[in-house]
Amino acid sequence: MKKEIIVWILRIVASVILLQTLYFKFSGAEESIYIFSTLGIEPYGRIGSGIAELIAAILILIPRTTWIGALGGSGIMIGAILSHLFVLGIVVKNDGGTLFTLAVVTLLCCLGLLYFNKNKLSNLLN
């Protein structure tokens, strides 16, 4: 029972963070345009990452596909974290490092979900 509560908390936190950023990506918010222009992938990278995050968030919320969404979410967040560390900087447009922190929290939640679903992952590799 305790494990299921932890898994649901990880699912909700990861999905909420992934979903709340979609408004900024899909509406063309100034900060999103700045980030993806700096990375040299505006607008396709912004829209594409938004679609990938939407799919990952939905898959994370569905118990049967949580591990697939967590795997995708981990990949997306590793890309975001590396972009912050090597191109953007931890603080983007005076956000105090909020976007970087959210990426780290989401990655940790996705890794936790992968840990709790390790049997499904090992079945995939066998």
PDB file of C-alpha atoms in Angstrom:
ATOM      1  CA  MET A   1       0.000   0.000   0.000  1.00  0.00           C
ATOM      2  CA  LYS A   2       2.772   2.434   0.937  1.00  0.00           C
ATOM      3  CA  LYS A   3       4.580   1.696  -2.338  1.00  0.00           C
ATOM      4  CA  GLU A   4       1.453   2.515  -4.349  1.00  0.00           C
ATOM      5  CA  ILE A   5       1.085   5.877  -2.616  1.00  0.00           C
ATOM      6  CA  ILE A   6       4.707   6.745  -3.384  1.00  0.00           C
ATOM      7  CA  VAL A   7       4.269   5.666  -7.004  1.00  0.00           C
ATOM      8  CA  TRP A   8       1.156   7.820  -7.378  1.00  0.00           C
ATOM      9  CA  ILE A   9       2.911  10.830  -5.839  1.00  0.00           C
ATOM     10  CA  LEU A  10       5.798  10.377  -8.293  1.00  0.00           C
ATOM     11  CA  ARG A  11       3.323  10.038 -11.191  1.00  0.00           C
ATOM     12  CA  ILE A  12       1.398  13.150 -10.222  1.00  0.00           C
ATOM     13  CA  VAL A  13       4.445  15.334  -9.557  1.00  0.00           C
ATOM     14  CA  ALA A  14       6.150  14.359 -12.828  1.00  0.00           C
ATOM     15  CA  SER A  15       2.961  14.744 -14.875  1.00  0.00           C
ATOM     16  CA  VAL A  16       1.968  18.078 -13.347  1.00  0.00           C
ATOM     17  CA  ILE A  17       5.401  19.551 -14.027  1.00  0.00           C
ATOM     18  CA  LEU A  18       5.428  18.211 -17.591  1.00  0.00           C
ATOM     19  CA  LEU A  19       1.887  19.428 -18.282  1.00  0.00           C
ATOM     20  CA  GLN A  20       2.241  22.896 -16.736  1.00  0.00           C
ATOM     21  CA  THR A  21       5.102  23.780 -19.087  1.00  0.00           C
ATOM     22  CA  LEU A  22       2.957  23.038 -22.144  1.00  0.00           C
ATOM     23  CA  TYR A  23       1.094  26.326 -21.914  1.00  0.00           C
ATOM     24  CA  PHE A  24       4.349  28.245 -22.257  1.00  0.00           C
ATOM     25  CA  LYS A  25       5.638  26.081 -25.104  1.00  0.00           C
ATOM     26  CA  PHE A  26       2.435  26.025 -27.130  1.00  0.00           C
ATOM     27  CA  SER A  27       1.507  29.678 -26.547  1.00  0.00           C
ATOM     28  CA  GLY A  28       4.928  30.895 -27.655  1.00  0.00           C
ATOM     29  CA  ALA A  29       5.794  32.534 -24.349  1.00  0.00           C
ATOM     30  CA  GLU A  30       8.815  34.847 -24.491  1.00  0.00           C
ATOM     31  CA  GLU A  31      10.918  32.664 -22.198  1.00  0.00           C
ATOM     32  CA  SER A  32      10.233  29.513 -24.229  1.00  0.00           C
ATOM     33  CA  ILE A  33      11.092  31.262 -27.482  1.00  0.00           C
ATOM     34  CA  TYR A  34      14.294  32.591 -25.897  1.00  0.00           C
ATOM     35  CA  ILE A  35      15.321  29.128 -24.684  1.00  0.00           C
ATOM     36  CA  PHE A  36      14.733  27.341 -27.968  1.00  0.00           C
ATOM     37  CA  SER A  37      16.215  30.209 -30.022  1.00  0.00           C
ATOM     38  CA  THR A  38      19.356  30.014 -27.886  1.00  0.00           C
ATOM     39  CA  LEU A  39      19.474  26.273 -28.559  1.00  0.00           C
ATOM     40  CA  GLY A  40      18.960  26.948 -32.278  1.00  0.00           C
ATOM     41  CA  ILE A  41      15.809  24.843 -32.577  1.00  0.00           C
ATOM     42  CA  GLU A  42      12.984  27.395 -32.448  1.00  0.00           C
ATOM     43  CA  PRO A  43      10.063  26.778 -33.246  1.00  0.00           C
ATOM     44  CA  TYR A  44      10.270  23.073 -34.110  1.00  0.00           C
ATOM     45  CA  GLY A  45      12.194  22.100 -30.985  1.00  0.00           C
ATOM     46  CA  ARG A  46       9.754  23.991 -28.764  1.00  0.00           C
ATOM     47  CA  ILE A  47       6.672  22.424 -30.342  1.00  0.00           C
ATOM     48  CA  GLY A  48       8.285  18.981 -30.658  1.00  0.00           C
ATOM     49  CA  SER A  49       9.423  18.906 -27.036  1.00  0.00           C
ATOM     50  CA  GLY A  50       5.958  20.053 -25.970  1.00  0.00           C
ATOM     51  CA  ILE A  51       4.358  17.177 -27.852  1.00  0.00           C
ATOM     52  CA  ALA A  52       6.891  14.709 -26.397  1.00  0.00           C
ATOM     53  CA  GLU A  53       6.229  16.024 -22.868  1.00  0.00           C
ATOM     54  CA  LEU A  54       2.464  15.745 -23.364  1.00  0.00           C
ATOM     55  CA  ILE A  55       2.787  12.131 -24.495  1.00  0.00           C
ATOM     56  CA  ALA A  56       5.152  11.297 -21.615  1.00  0.00           C
ATOM     57  CA  ALA A  57       2.815  12.892 -19.051  1.00  0.00           C
ATOM     58  CA  ILE A  58      -0.187  10.950 -20.315  1.00  0.00           C
ATOM     59  CA  LEU A  59       1.746   7.666 -20.371  1.00  0.00           C
ATOM     60  CA  ILE A  60       3.030   8.287 -16.833  1.00  0.00           C
ATOM     61  CA  LEU A  61      -0.527   8.684 -15.528  1.00  0.00           C
ATOM     62  CA  ILE A  62      -1.724   5.401 -17.016  1.00  0.00           C
ATOM     63  CA  PRO A  63      -0.533   2.636 -14.644  1.00  0.00           C
ATOM     64  CA  ARG A  64       0.044   0.114 -17.437  1.00  0.00           C
ATOM     65  CA  THR A  65       2.260   2.521 -19.424  1.00  0.00           C
ATOM     66  CA  THR A  66       3.922   4.400 -16.575  1.00  0.00           C
ATOM     67  CA  TRP A  67       7.323   2.890 -17.298  1.00  0.00           C
ATOM     68  CA  ILE A  68       7.194   3.975 -20.964  1.00  0.00           C
ATOM     69  CA  GLY A  69       6.292   7.541 -19.998  1.00  0.00           C
ATOM     70  CA  ALA A  70       8.956   7.579 -17.292  1.00  0.00           C
ATOM     71  CA  LEU A  71      11.556   6.371 -19.779  1.00  0.00           C
ATOM     72  CA  GLY A  72      10.554   9.106 -22.229  1.00  0.00           C
ATOM     73  CA  GLY A  73      10.350  11.705 -19.482  1.00  0.00           C
ATOM     74  CA  SER A  74      13.830  10.754 -18.276  1.00  0.00           C
ATOM     75  CA  GLY A  75      15.245  11.236 -21.749  1.00  0.00           C
ATOM     76  CA  ILE A  76      13.535  14.577 -22.195  1.00  0.00           C
ATOM     77  CA  MET A  77      14.697  15.826 -18.791  1.00  0.00           C
ATOM     78  CA  ILE A  78      18.276  14.661 -19.335  1.00  0.00           C
ATOM     79  CA  GLY A  79      18.251  16.732 -22.523  1.00  0.00           C
ATOM     80  CA  ALA A  80      16.826  19.728 -20.654  1.00  0.00           C
ATOM     81  CA  ILE A  81      19.368  19.441 -17.834  1.00  0.00           C
ATOM     82  CA  LEU A  82      22.282  19.122 -20.262  1.00  0.00           C
ATOM     83  CA  SER A  83      20.981  22.144 -22.188  1.00  0.00           C
ATOM     84  CA  HIS A  84      20.948  24.145 -18.968  1.00  0.00           C
ATOM     85  CA  LEU A  85      24.415  22.998 -17.908  1.00  0.00           C
ATOM     86  CA  PHE A  86      26.178  23.491 -21.241  1.00  0.00           C
ATOM     87  CA  VAL A  87      24.248  26.161 -23.177  1.00  0.00           C
ATOM     88  CA  LEU A  88      21.591  28.072 -21.253  1.00  0.00           C
ATOM     89  CA  GLY A  89      22.962  28.258 -17.741  1.00  0.00           C
ATOM     90  CA  ILE A  90      21.097  27.258 -14.623  1.00  0.00           C
ATOM     91  CA  VAL A  91      19.357  30.645 -14.363  1.00  0.00           C
ATOM     92  CA  VAL A  92      17.416  31.574 -17.501  1.00  0.00           C
ATOM     93  CA  LYS A  93      16.077  35.118 -17.834  1.00  0.00           C
ATOM     94  CA  ASN A  94      16.264  35.745 -14.076  1.00  0.00           C
ATOM     95  CA  ASP A  95      14.087  32.739 -13.154  1.00  0.00           C
ATOM     96  CA  GLY A  96      16.288  31.910 -10.170  1.00  0.00           C
ATOM     97  CA  GLY A  97      16.966  28.444 -11.553  1.00  0.00           C
ATOM     98  CA  THR A  98      13.317  27.399 -11.388  1.00  0.00           C
ATOM     99  CA  LEU A  99      13.254  25.672 -14.780  1.00  0.00           C
ATOM    100  CA  PHE A 100      16.457  23.794 -13.998  1.00  0.00           C
ATOM    101  CA  THR A 101      15.092  22.720 -10.610  1.00  0.00           C
ATOM    102  CA  LEU A 102      11.823  21.531 -12.172  1.00  0.00           C
ATOM    103  CA  ALA A 103      13.788  19.493 -14.723  1.00  0.00           C
ATOM    104  CA  VAL A 104      15.831  17.850 -11.947  1.00  0.00           C
ATOM    105  CA  VAL A 105      12.711  17.088  -9.866  1.00  0.00           C
ATOM    106  CA  THR A 106      10.950  15.626 -12.908  1.00  0.00           C
ATOM    107  CA  LEU A 107      13.994  13.501 -13.751  1.00  0.00           C
ATOM    108  CA  LEU A 108      14.156  12.193 -10.179  1.00  0.00           C
ATOM    109  CA  CYS A 109      10.438  11.334 -10.247  1.00  0.00           C
ATOM    110  CA  CYS A 110      10.829   9.531 -13.578  1.00  0.00           C
ATOM    111  CA  LEU A 111      13.861   7.617 -12.310  1.00  0.00           C
ATOM    112  CA  GLY A 112      11.884   6.650  -9.209  1.00  0.00           C
ATOM    113  CA  LEU A 113       9.055   5.394 -11.402  1.00  0.00           C
ATOM    114  CA  LEU A 114      11.542   3.386 -13.455  1.00  0.00           C
ATOM    115  CA  TYR A 115      12.912   1.890 -10.245  1.00  0.00           C
ATOM    116  CA  PHE A 116       9.441   0.840  -9.091  1.00  0.00           C
ATOM    117  CA  ASN A 117       8.772  -0.620 -12.551  1.00  0.00           C
ATOM    118  CA  LYS A 118      12.150  -2.338 -12.929  1.00  0.00           C
ATOM    119  CA  ASN A 119      10.484  -5.726 -13.435  1.00  0.00           C
ATOM    120  CA  LYS A 120       8.778  -4.428 -16.593  1.00  0.00           C
ATOM    121  CA  LEU A 121      12.075  -3.021 -17.813  1.00  0.00           C
ATOM    122  CA  SER A 122      13.947  -6.261 -17.162  1.00  0.00           C
ATOM    123  CA  ASN A 123      11.208  -8.207 -18.991  1.00  0.00           C
ATOM    124  CA  LEU A 124      11.707  -5.890 -21.958  1.00  0.00           C
ATOM    125  CA  LEU A 125      15.460  -6.539 -22.002  1.00  0.00           C
ATOM    126  CA  ASN A 126      15.106 -10.323 -21.761  1.00  0.00           C
TER     127      ASN A 126
END
